Short mmCIF file of C-alpha atoms in Angstrom, two decimals:
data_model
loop_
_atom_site.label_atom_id
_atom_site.label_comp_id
_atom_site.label_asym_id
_atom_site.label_seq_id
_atom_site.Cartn_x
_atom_site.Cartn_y
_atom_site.Cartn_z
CA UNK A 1 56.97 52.42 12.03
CA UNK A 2 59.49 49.42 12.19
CA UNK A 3 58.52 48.44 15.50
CA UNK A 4 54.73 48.05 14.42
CA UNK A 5 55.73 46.12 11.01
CA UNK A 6 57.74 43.97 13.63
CA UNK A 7 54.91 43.17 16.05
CA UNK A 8 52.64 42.56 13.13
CA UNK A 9 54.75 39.89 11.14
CA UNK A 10 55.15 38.65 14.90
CA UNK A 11 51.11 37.75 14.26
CA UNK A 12 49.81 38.64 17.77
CA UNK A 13 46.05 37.46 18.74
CA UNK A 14 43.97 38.16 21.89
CA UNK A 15 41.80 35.55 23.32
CA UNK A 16 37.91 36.15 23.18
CA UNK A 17 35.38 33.89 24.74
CA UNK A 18 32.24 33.40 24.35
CA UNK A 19 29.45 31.47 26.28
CA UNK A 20 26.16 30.15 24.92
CA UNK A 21 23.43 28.18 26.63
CA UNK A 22 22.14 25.15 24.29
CA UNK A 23 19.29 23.31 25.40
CA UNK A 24 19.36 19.79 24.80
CA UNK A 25 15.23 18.44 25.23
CA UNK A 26 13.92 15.19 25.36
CA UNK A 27 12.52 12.54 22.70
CA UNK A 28 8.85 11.92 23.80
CA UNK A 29 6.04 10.00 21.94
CA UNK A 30 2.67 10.57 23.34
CA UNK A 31 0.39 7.19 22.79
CA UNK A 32 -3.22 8.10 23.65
CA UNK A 33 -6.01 5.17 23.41
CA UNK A 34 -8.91 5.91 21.06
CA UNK A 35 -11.04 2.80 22.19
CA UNK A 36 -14.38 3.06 22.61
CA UNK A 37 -14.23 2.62 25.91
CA UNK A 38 -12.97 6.16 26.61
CA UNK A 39 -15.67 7.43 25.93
CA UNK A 40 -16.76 6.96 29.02
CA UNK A 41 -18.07 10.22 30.98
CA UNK A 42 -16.63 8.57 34.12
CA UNK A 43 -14.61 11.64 34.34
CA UNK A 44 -15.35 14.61 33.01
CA UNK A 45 -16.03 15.57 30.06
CA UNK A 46 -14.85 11.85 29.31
CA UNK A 47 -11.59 9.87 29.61
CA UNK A 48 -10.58 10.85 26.22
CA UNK A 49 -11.17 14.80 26.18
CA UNK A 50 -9.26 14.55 29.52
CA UNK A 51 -6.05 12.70 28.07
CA UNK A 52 -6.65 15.10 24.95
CA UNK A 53 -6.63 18.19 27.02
CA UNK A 54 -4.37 17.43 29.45
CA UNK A 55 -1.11 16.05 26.58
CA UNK A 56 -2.19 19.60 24.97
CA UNK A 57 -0.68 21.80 27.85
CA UNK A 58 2.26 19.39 28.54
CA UNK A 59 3.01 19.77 24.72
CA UNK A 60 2.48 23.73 25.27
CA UNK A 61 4.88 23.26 28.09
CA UNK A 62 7.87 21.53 26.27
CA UNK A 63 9.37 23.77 24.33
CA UNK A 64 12.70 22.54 23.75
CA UNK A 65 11.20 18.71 22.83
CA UNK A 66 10.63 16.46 19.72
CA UNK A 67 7.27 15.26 20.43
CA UNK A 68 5.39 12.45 18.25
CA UNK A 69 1.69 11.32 19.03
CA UNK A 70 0.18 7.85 18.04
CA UNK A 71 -3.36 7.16 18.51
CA UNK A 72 -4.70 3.63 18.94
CA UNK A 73 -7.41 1.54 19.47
CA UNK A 74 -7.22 -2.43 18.02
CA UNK A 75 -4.39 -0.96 15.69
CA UNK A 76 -2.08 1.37 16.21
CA UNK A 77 -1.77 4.87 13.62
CA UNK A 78 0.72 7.45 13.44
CA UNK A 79 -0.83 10.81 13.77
CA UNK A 80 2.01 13.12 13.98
CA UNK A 81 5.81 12.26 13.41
CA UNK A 82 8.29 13.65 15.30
CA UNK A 83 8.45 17.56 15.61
CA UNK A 84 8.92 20.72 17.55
CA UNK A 85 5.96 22.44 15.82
CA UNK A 86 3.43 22.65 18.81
CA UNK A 87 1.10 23.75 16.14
CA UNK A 88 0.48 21.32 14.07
CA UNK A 89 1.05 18.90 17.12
CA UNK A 90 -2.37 20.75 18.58
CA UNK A 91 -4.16 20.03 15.38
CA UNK A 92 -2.70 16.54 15.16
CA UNK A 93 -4.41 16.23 18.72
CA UNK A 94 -7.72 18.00 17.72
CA UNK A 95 -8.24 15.39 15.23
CA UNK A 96 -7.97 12.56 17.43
CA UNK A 97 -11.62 10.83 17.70
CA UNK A 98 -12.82 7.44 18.69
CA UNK A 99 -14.17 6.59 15.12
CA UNK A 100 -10.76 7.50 13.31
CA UNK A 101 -9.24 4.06 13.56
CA UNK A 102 -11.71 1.39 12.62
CA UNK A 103 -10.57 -1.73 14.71
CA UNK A 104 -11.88 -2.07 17.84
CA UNK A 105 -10.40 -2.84 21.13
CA UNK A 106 -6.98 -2.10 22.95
CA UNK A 107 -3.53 -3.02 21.11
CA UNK A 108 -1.15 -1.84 23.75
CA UNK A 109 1.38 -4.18 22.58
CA UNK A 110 1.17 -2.63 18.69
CA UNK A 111 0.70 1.14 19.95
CA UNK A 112 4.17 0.50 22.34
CA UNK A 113 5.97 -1.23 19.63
CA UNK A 114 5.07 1.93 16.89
CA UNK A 115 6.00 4.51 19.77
CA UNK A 116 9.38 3.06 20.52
CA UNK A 117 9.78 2.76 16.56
CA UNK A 118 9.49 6.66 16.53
CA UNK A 119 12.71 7.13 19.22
CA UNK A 120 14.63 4.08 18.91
CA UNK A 121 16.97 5.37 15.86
CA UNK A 122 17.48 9.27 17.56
CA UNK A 123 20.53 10.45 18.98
CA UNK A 124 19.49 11.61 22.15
CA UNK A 125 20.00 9.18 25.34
CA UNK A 126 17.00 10.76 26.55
CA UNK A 127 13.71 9.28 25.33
CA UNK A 128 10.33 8.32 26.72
CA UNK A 129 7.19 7.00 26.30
CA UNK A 130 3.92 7.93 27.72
CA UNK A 131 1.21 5.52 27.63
CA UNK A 132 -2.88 7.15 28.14
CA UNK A 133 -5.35 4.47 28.52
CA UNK A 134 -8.33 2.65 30.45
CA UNK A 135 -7.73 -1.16 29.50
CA UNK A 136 -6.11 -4.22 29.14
CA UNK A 137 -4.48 -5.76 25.84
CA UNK A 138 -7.22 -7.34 23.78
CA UNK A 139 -6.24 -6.79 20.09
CA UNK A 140 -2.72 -6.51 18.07
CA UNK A 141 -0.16 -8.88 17.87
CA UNK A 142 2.80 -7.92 19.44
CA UNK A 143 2.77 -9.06 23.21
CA UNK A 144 2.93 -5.81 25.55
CA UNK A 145 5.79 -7.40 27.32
CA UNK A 146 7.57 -7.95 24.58
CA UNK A 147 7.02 -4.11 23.72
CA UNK A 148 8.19 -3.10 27.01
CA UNK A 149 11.26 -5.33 26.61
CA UNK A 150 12.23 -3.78 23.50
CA UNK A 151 11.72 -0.32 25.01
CA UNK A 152 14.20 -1.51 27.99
CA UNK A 153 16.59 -2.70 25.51
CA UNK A 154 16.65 0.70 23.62
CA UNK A 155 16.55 2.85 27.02
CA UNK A 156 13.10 4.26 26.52
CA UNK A 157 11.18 4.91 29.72
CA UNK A 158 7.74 4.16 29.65
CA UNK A 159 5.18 6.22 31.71
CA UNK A 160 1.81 4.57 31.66
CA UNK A 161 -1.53 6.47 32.37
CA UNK A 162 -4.54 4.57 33.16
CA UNK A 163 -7.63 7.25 33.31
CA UNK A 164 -10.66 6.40 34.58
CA UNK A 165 -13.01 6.32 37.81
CA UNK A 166 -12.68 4.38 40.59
CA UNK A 167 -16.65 3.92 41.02
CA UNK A 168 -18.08 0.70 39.62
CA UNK A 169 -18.75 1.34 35.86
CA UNK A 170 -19.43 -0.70 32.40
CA UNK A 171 -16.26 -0.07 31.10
CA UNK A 172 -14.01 -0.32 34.61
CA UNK A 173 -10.14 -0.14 33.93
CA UNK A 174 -7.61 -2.68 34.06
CA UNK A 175 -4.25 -1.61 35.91
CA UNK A 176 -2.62 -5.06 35.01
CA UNK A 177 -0.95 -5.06 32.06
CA UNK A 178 -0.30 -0.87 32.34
CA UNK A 179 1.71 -1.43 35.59
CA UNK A 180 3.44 -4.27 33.86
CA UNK A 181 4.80 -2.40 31.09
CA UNK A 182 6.29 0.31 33.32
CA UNK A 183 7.78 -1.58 35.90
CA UNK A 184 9.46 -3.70 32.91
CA UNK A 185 10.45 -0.49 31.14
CA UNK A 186 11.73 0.78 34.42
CA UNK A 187 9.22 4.15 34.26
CA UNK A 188 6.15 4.24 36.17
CA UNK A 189 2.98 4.01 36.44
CA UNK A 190 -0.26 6.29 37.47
CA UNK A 191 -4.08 6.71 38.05
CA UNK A 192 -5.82 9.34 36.72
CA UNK A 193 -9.36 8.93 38.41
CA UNK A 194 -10.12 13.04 37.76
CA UNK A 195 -8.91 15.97 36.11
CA UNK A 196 -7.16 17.15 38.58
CA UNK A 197 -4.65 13.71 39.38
CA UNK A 198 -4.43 14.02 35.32
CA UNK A 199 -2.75 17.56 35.69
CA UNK A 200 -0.39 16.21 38.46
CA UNK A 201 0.65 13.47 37.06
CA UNK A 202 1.88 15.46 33.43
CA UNK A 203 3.06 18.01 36.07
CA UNK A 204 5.36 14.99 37.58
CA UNK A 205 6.58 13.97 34.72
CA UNK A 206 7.51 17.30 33.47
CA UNK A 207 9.73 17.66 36.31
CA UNK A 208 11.38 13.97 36.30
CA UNK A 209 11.98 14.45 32.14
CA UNK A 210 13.29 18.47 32.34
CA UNK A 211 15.34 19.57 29.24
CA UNK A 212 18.99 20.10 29.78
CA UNK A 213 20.64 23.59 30.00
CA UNK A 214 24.51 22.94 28.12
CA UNK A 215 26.58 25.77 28.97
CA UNK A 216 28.81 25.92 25.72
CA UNK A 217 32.29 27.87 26.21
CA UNK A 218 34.00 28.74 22.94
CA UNK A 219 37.33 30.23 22.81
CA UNK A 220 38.60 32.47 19.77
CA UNK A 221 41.79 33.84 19.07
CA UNK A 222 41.88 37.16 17.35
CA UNK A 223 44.32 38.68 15.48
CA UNK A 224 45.85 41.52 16.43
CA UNK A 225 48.12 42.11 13.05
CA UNK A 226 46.08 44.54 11.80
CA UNK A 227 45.98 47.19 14.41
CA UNK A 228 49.71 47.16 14.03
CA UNK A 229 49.93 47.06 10.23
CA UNK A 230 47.42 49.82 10.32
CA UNK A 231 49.64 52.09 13.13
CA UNK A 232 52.74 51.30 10.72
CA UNK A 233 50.71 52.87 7.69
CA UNK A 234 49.73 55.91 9.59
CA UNK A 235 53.34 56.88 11.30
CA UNK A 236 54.40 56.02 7.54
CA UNK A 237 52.49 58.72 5.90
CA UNK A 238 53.20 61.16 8.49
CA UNK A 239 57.30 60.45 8.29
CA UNK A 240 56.29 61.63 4.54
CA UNK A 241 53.93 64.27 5.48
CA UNK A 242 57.21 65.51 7.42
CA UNK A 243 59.68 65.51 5.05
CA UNK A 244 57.28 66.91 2.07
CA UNK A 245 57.15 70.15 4.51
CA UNK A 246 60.58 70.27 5.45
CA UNK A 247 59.60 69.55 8.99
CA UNK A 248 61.98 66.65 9.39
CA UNK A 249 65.06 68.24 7.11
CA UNK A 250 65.22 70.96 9.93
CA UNK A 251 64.96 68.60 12.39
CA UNK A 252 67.77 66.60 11.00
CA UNK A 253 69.68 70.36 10.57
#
């Protein structure tokens, strides 16, 4: 019984640890152009439903992700924040339609600028942009290359999509000023001429921007005291138990 009261004001411990995987995603703003424009039928069903369809099984796909979506045509418009809820992402998406933003044309410069607004401010080093449309800057007022600066600056990458045919059309797209902003953001740029380059290109992307697995090692020290105190207690009562019974007496005899 002394021996355990010994070893438990000694205050022993045994060290437990424990491992636990963290994922650590990615900060990604999806900018999709509402212009009328992609309404084009170019590719099927049209440039817009494509970019619609396709962001909605990437966002499906990233899991571990904030994800905020602006939608923009000559002005730019916040349609969902940034959040983890896929769900109201989907419906966020759903809702996007060429008439919901009034100006016409094609303010990259604006839609970049309220994208990188979104990230800028977050924690995580890991942020990107990805640009979906068919045109040129013709409206807004921030110059794209000044948006693309700024995104260099803050360390966002900027992947720009332009979707459309490569057939002669009314509405043909303009690589210029798409390819400008990623090279200057140091992403990249692609061509989505049909559904299936779409799906590749999200596919690509998914792979360059994977979410981190942290393997997180804790170590705790446990106390031991009370297995002692506890033993102590127990040889205690039966030293009593002994002597109430005369056990120990004759023993002693």
């Amino acid at each position: 019984c002394l021996v355990c009261l010994i070893f438990a004001l000694a205050d022993p411990y045994q060290v437990v640890y424990h491992q636990r995987i963290q994922q650590e995603g990615v900060e990604i703003v999806l900018a999709i152009d509402l212009s009328s424009s992609m309404l084009n039928k170019d590719v099927q069903p049209s440039r817009l439903e494509l970019a619609k369809q396709t962001a909605k099984s990437f966002i499906k796909a990233r899991k571990y992700d904030n994800i905020a979506l602006v939608a923009f045509a000559g002005a730019p418009y916040l349609a969902s924040p940034l959040t983890m809820d896929t769900a109201y992402l989907n419906h966020s998406l759903q809702r996007l339609q060429s008439n919901l933003i009034p100006e016409e044309g094609t303010a990259l410069g604006d839609a970049l600028g309220m994208s990188i607004n979104q990230v800028r401010e977050e924690a995580n080093p890991k942020k990107i942009n990805i640009l979906i449309s068919d045109g040129n800057n013709t409206a807004g007022n921030l110059d794209p290359m000044t948006s693309a600066e700024l995104a260099k600056t803050f360390k966002i990458k900027v992947y720009t999509i332009a979707v459309g045919s490569t057939k002669a059309n009314l509405d043909p797209v303009d690589e210029s000023t798409l390819r400008m902003i990623a090279e200057q953001s140091r992403g990249h740029f692609y061509r989505a001429t049909d559904q299936e380059t779409m799906k590749q290109i999200f596919q690509e992307i998914d792979l360059m921007e994977k979410s981190r697995k942290l393997f997180i090692r804790e170590v705790e020290h446990e106390s031991a005291s009370p297995v002692f105190y506890q033993l102590a207690f127990i040889l205690f009562f039966i030293n009593l138990l002994l002597k109430l019974i005369g056990v120990s007496n004759s023993l002693e005899d």
